[in-house]
JSON list of C-alpha atoms in Angstrom, two decimals:
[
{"chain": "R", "resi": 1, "resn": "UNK", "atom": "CA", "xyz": [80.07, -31.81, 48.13]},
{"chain": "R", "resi": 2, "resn": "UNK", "atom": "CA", "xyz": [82.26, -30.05, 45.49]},
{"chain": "R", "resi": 3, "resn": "UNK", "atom": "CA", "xyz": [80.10, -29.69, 42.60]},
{"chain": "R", "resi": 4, "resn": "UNK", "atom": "CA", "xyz": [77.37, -28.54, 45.29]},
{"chain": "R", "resi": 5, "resn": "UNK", "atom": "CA", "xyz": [80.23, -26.03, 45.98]},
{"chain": "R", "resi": 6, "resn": "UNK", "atom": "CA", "xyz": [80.96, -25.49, 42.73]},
{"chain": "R", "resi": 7, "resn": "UNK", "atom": "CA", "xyz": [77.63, -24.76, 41.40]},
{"chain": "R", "resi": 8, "resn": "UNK", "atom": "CA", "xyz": [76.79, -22.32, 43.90]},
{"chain": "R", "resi": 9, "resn": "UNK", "atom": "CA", "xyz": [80.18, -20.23, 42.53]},
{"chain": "R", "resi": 10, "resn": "UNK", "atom": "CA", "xyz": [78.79, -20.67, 39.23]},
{"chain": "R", "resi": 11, "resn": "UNK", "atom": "CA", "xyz": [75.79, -19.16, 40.37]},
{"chain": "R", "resi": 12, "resn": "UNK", "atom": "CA", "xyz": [76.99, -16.29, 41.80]},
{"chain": "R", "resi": 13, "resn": "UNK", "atom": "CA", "xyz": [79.75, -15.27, 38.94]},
{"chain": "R", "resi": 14, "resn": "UNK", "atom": "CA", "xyz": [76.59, -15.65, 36.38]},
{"chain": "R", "resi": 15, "resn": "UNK", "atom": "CA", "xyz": [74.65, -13.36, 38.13]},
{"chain": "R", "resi": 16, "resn": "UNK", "atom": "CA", "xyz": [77.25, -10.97, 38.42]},
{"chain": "R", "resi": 17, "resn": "UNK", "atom": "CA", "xyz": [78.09, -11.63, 34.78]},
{"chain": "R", "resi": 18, "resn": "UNK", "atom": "CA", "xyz": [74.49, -11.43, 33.24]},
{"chain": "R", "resi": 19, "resn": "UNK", "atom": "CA", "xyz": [74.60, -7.93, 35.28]},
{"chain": "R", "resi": 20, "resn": "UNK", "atom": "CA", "xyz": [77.91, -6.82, 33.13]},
{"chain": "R", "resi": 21, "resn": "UNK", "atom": "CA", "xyz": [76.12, -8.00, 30.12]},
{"chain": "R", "resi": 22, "resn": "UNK", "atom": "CA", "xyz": [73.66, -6.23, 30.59]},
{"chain": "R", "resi": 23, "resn": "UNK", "atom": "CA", "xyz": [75.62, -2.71, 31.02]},
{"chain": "R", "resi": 24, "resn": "UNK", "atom": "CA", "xyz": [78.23, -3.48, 28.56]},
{"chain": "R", "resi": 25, "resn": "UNK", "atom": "CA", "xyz": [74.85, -3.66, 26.31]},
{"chain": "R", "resi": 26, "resn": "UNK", "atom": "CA", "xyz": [73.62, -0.30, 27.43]},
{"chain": "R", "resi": 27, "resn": "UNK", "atom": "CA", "xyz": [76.88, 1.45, 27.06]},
{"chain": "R", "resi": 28, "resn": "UNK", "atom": "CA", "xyz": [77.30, 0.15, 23.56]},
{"chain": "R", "resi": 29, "resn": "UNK", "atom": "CA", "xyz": [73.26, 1.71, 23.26]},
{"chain": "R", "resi": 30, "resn": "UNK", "atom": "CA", "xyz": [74.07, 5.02, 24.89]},
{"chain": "R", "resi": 31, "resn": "UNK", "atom": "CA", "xyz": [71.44, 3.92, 28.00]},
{"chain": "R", "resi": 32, "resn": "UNK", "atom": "CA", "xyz": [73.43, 5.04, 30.85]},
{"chain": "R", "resi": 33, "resn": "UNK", "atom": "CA", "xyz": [70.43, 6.59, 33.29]},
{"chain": "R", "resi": 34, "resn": "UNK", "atom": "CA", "xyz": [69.76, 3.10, 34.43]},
{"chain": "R", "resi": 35, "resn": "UNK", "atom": "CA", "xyz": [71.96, 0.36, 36.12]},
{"chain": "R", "resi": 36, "resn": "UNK", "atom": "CA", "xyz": [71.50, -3.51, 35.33]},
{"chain": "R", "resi": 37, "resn": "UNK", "atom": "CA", "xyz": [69.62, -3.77, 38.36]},
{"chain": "R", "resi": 38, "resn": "UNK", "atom": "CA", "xyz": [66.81, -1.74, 37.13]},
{"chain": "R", "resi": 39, "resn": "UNK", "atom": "CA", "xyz": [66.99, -3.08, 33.70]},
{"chain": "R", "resi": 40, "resn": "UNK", "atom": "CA", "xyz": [66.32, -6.27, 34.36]},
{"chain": "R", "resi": 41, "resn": "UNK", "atom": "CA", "xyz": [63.50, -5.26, 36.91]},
{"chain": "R", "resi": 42, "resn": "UNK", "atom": "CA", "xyz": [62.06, -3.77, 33.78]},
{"chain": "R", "resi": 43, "resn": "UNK", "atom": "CA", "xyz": [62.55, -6.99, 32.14]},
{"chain": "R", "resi": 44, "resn": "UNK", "atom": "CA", "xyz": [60.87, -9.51, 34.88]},
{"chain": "R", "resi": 45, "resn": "UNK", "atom": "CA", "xyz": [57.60, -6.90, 35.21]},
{"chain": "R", "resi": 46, "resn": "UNK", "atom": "CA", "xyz": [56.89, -6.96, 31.70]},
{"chain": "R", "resi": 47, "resn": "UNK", "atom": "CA", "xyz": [53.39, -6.33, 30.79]},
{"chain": "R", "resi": 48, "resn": "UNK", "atom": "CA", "xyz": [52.37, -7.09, 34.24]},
{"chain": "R", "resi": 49, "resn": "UNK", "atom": "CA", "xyz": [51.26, -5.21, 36.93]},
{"chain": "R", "resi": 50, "resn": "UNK", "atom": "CA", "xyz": [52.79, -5.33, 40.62]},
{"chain": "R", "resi": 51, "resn": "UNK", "atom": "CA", "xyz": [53.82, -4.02, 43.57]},
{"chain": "R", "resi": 52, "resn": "UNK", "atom": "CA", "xyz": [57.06, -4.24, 45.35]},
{"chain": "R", "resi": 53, "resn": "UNK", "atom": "CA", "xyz": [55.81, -6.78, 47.80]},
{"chain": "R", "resi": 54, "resn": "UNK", "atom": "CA", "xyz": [54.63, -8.57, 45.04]},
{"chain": "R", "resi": 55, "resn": "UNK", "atom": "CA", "xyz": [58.16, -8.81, 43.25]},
{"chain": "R", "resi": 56, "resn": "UNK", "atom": "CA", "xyz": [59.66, -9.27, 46.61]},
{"chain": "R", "resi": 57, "resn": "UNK", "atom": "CA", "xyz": [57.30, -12.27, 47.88]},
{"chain": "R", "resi": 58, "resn": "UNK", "atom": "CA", "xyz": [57.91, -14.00, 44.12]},
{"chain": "R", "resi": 59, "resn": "UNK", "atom": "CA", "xyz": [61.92, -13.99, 45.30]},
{"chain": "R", "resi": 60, "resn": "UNK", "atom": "CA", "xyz": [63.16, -11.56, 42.44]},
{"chain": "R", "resi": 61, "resn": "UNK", "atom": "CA", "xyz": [64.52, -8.82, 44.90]},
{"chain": "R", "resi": 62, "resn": "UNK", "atom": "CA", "xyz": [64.41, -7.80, 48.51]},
{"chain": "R", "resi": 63, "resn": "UNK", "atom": "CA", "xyz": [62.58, -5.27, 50.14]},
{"chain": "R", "resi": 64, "resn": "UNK", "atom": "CA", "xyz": [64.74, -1.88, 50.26]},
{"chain": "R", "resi": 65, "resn": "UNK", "atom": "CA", "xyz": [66.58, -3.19, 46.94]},
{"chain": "R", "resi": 66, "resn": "UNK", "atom": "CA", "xyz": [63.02, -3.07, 45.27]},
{"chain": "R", "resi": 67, "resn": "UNK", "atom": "CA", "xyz": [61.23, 0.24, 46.85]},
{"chain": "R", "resi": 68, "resn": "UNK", "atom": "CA", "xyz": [64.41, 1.99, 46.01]},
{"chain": "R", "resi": 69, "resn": "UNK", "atom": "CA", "xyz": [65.03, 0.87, 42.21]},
{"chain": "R", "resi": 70, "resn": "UNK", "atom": "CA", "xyz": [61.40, 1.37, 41.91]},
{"chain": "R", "resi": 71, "resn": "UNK", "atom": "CA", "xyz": [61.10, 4.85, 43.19]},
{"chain": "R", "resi": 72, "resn": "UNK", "atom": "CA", "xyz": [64.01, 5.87, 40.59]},
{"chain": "R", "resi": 73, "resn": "UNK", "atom": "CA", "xyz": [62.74, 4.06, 37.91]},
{"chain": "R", "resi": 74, "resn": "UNK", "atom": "CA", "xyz": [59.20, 6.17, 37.71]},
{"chain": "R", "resi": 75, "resn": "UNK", "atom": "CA", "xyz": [61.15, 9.28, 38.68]},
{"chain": "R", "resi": 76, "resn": "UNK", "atom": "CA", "xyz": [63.12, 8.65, 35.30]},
{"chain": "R", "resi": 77, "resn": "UNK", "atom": "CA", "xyz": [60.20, 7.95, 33.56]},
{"chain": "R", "resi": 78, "resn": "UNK", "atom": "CA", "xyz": [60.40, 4.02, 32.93]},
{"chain": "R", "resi": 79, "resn": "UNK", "atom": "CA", "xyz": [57.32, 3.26, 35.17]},
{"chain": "R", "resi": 80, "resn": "UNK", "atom": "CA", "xyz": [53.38, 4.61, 35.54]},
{"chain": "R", "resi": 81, "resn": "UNK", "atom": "CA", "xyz": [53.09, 4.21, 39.70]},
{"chain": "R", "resi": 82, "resn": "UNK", "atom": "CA", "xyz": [49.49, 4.74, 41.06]},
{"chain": "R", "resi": 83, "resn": "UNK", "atom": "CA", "xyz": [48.38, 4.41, 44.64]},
{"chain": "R", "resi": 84, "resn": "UNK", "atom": "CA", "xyz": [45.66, 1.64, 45.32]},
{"chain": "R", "resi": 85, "resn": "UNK", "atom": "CA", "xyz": [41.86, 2.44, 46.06]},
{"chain": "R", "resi": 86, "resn": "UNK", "atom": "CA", "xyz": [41.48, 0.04, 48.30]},
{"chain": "R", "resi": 87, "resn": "UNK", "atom": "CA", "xyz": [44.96, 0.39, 50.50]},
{"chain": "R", "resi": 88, "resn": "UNK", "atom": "CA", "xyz": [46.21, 3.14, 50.29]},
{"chain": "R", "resi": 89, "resn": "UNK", "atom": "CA", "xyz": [49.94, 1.99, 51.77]},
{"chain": "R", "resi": 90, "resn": "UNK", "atom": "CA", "xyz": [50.13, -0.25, 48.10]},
{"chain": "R", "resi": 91, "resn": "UNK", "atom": "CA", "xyz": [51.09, 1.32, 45.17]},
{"chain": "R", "resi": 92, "resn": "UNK", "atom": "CA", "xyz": [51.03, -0.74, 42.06]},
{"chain": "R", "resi": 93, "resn": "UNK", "atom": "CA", "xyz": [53.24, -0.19, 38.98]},
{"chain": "R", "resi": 94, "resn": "UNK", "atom": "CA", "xyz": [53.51, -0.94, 35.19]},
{"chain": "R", "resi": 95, "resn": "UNK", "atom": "CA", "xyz": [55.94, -0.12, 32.56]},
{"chain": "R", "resi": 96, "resn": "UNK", "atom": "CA", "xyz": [55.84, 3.40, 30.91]},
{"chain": "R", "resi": 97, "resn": "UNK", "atom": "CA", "xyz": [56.51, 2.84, 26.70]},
{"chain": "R", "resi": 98, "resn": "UNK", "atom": "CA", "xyz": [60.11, 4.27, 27.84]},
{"chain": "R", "resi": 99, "resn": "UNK", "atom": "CA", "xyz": [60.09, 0.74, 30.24]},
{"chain": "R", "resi": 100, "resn": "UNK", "atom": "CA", "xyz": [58.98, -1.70, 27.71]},
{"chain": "R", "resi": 101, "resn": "UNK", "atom": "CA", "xyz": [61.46, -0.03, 24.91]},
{"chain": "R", "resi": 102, "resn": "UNK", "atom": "CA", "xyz": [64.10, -0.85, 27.51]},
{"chain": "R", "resi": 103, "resn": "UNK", "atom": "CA", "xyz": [62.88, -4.25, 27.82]},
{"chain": "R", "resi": 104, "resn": "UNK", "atom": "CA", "xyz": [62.53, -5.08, 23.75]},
{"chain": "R", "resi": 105, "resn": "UNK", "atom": "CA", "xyz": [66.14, -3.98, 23.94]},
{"chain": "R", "resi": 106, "resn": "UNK", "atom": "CA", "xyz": [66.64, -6.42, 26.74]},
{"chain": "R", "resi": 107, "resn": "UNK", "atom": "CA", "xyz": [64.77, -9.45, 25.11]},
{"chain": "R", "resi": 108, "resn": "UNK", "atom": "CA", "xyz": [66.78, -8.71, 21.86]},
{"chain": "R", "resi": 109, "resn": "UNK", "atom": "CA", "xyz": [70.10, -9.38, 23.58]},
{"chain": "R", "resi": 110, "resn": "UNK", "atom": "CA", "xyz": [68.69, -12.38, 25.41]},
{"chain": "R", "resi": 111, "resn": "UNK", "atom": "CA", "xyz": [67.49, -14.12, 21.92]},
{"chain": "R", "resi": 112, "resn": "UNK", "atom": "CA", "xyz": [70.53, -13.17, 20.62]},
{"chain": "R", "resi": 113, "resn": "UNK", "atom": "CA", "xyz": [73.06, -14.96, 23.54]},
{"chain": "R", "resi": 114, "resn": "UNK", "atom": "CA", "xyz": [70.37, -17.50, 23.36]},
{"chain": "R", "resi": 115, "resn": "UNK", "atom": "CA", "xyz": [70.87, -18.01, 19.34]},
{"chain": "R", "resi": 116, "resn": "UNK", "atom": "CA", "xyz": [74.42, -17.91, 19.70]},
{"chain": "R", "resi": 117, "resn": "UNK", "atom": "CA", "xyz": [74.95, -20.15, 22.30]},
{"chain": "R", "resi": 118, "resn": "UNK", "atom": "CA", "xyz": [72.69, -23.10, 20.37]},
{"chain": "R", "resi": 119, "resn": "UNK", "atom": "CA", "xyz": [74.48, -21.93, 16.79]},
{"chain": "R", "resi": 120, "resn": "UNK", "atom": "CA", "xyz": [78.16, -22.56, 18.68]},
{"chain": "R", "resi": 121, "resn": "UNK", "atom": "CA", "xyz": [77.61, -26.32, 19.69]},
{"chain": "R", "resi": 122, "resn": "UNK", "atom": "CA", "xyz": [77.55, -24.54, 23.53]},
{"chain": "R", "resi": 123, "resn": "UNK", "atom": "CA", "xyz": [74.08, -26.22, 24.44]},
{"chain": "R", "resi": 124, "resn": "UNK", "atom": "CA", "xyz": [71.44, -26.95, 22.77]},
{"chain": "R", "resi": 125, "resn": "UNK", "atom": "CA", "xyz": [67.65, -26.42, 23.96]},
{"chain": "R", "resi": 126, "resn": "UNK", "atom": "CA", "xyz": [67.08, -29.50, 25.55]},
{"chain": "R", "resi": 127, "resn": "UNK", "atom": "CA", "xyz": [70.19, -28.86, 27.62]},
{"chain": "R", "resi": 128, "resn": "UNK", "atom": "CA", "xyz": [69.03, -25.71, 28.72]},
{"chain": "R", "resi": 129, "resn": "UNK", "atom": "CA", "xyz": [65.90, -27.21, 29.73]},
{"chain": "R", "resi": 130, "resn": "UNK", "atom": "CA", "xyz": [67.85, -29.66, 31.77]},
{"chain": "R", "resi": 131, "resn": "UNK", "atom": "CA", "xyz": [70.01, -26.84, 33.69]},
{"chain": "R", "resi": 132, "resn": "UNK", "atom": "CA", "xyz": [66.42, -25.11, 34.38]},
{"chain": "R", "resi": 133, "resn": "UNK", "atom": "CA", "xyz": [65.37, -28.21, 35.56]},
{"chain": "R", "resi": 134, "resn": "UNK", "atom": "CA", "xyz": [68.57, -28.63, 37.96]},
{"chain": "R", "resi": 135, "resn": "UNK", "atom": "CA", "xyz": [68.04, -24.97, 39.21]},
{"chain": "R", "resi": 136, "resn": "UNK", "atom": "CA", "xyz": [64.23, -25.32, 40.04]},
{"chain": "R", "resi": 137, "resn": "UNK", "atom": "CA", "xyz": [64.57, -28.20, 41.64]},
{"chain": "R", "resi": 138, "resn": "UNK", "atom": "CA", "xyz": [68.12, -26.78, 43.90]},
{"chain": "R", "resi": 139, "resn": "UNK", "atom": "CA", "xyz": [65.79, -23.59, 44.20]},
{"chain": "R", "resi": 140, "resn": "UNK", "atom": "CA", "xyz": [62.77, -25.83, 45.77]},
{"chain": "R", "resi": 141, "resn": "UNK", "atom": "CA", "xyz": [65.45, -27.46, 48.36]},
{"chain": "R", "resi": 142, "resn": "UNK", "atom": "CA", "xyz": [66.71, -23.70, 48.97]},
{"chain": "R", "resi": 143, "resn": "UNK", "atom": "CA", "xyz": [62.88, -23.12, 49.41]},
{"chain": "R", "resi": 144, "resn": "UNK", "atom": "CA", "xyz": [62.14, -26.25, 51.65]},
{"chain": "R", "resi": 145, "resn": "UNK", "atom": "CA", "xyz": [65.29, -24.97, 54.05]},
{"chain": "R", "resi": 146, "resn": "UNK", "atom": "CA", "xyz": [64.14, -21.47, 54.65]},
{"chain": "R", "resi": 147, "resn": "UNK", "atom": "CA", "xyz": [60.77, -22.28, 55.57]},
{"chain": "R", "resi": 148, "resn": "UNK", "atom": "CA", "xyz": [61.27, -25.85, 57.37]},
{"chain": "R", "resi": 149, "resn": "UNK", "atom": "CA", "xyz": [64.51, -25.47, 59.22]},
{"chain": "R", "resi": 150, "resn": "UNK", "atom": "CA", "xyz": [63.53, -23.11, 62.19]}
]
């Protein structure tokens, strides 16, 4: 039960970690319009096309969280929003150039932590595979409970 416990503290103080990452990055860049949240939304839509529901039902943010960091995001120019043909309620939307320079800067940082981290002796890629594998599988149990339990 304690390195359950444990791991889900680690979990949580990396998230909020990655998050002061990534603004200690953007301060260091002068980027100072956008928070971490909206940064790494940036990130996780890449070249891809969505809408909120879309990012919401694939578990990366909830709903208000999304339609709000969304709406600012193409307000400030980072996103192209366009209302679907089909339904008109759905609007689906893709990185401006102003979005995916945000997210090259993003990725650079990431293979950067990721070089340093194997060029330390911290872990090496076929441990980091094995901590994704721990995390998919805890994140399939997490799954499994929310959908089975009620």
């Amino acid at each position: 039960m304690f390195g359950y416990l444990e791991n889900l503290a680690l979990i949580e103080r990396l998230h909020r970690l990655l998050l002061d990452v990534v603004k200690d990055e953007f301060e260091r860049l002068g980027l100072l319009e956008i928070n971490p949240v909206q940064a790494l939304l940036l990130f996780n839509i890449g070249e891809n096309e969505v809408t909120a529901g879309e990012l919401k039902s694939r578990g990366y943010y909830q709903g208000s969280n999304v339609s709000y960091n969304l709406k600012k995001l193409v307000e400030l120019g980072y996103m192209h929003h366009q209302r679907s043909e089909i339904d008109r309620r759905s609007v689906r939307v893709r990185l401006t150039e102003k979005g995916r320079r945000v997210r090259g800067q993003l990725h650079e940082l990431f293979s950067r932590h990721a070089g340093g981290l194997e060029k330390r002796g911290l872990i090496t890629s076929a441990g980091m595979e094995d901590v994704n594998q721990a995390l998919k599988r805890m994140e399939r149990y997490w799954t499994e409970q929310i959908r089975y339990i009620y």
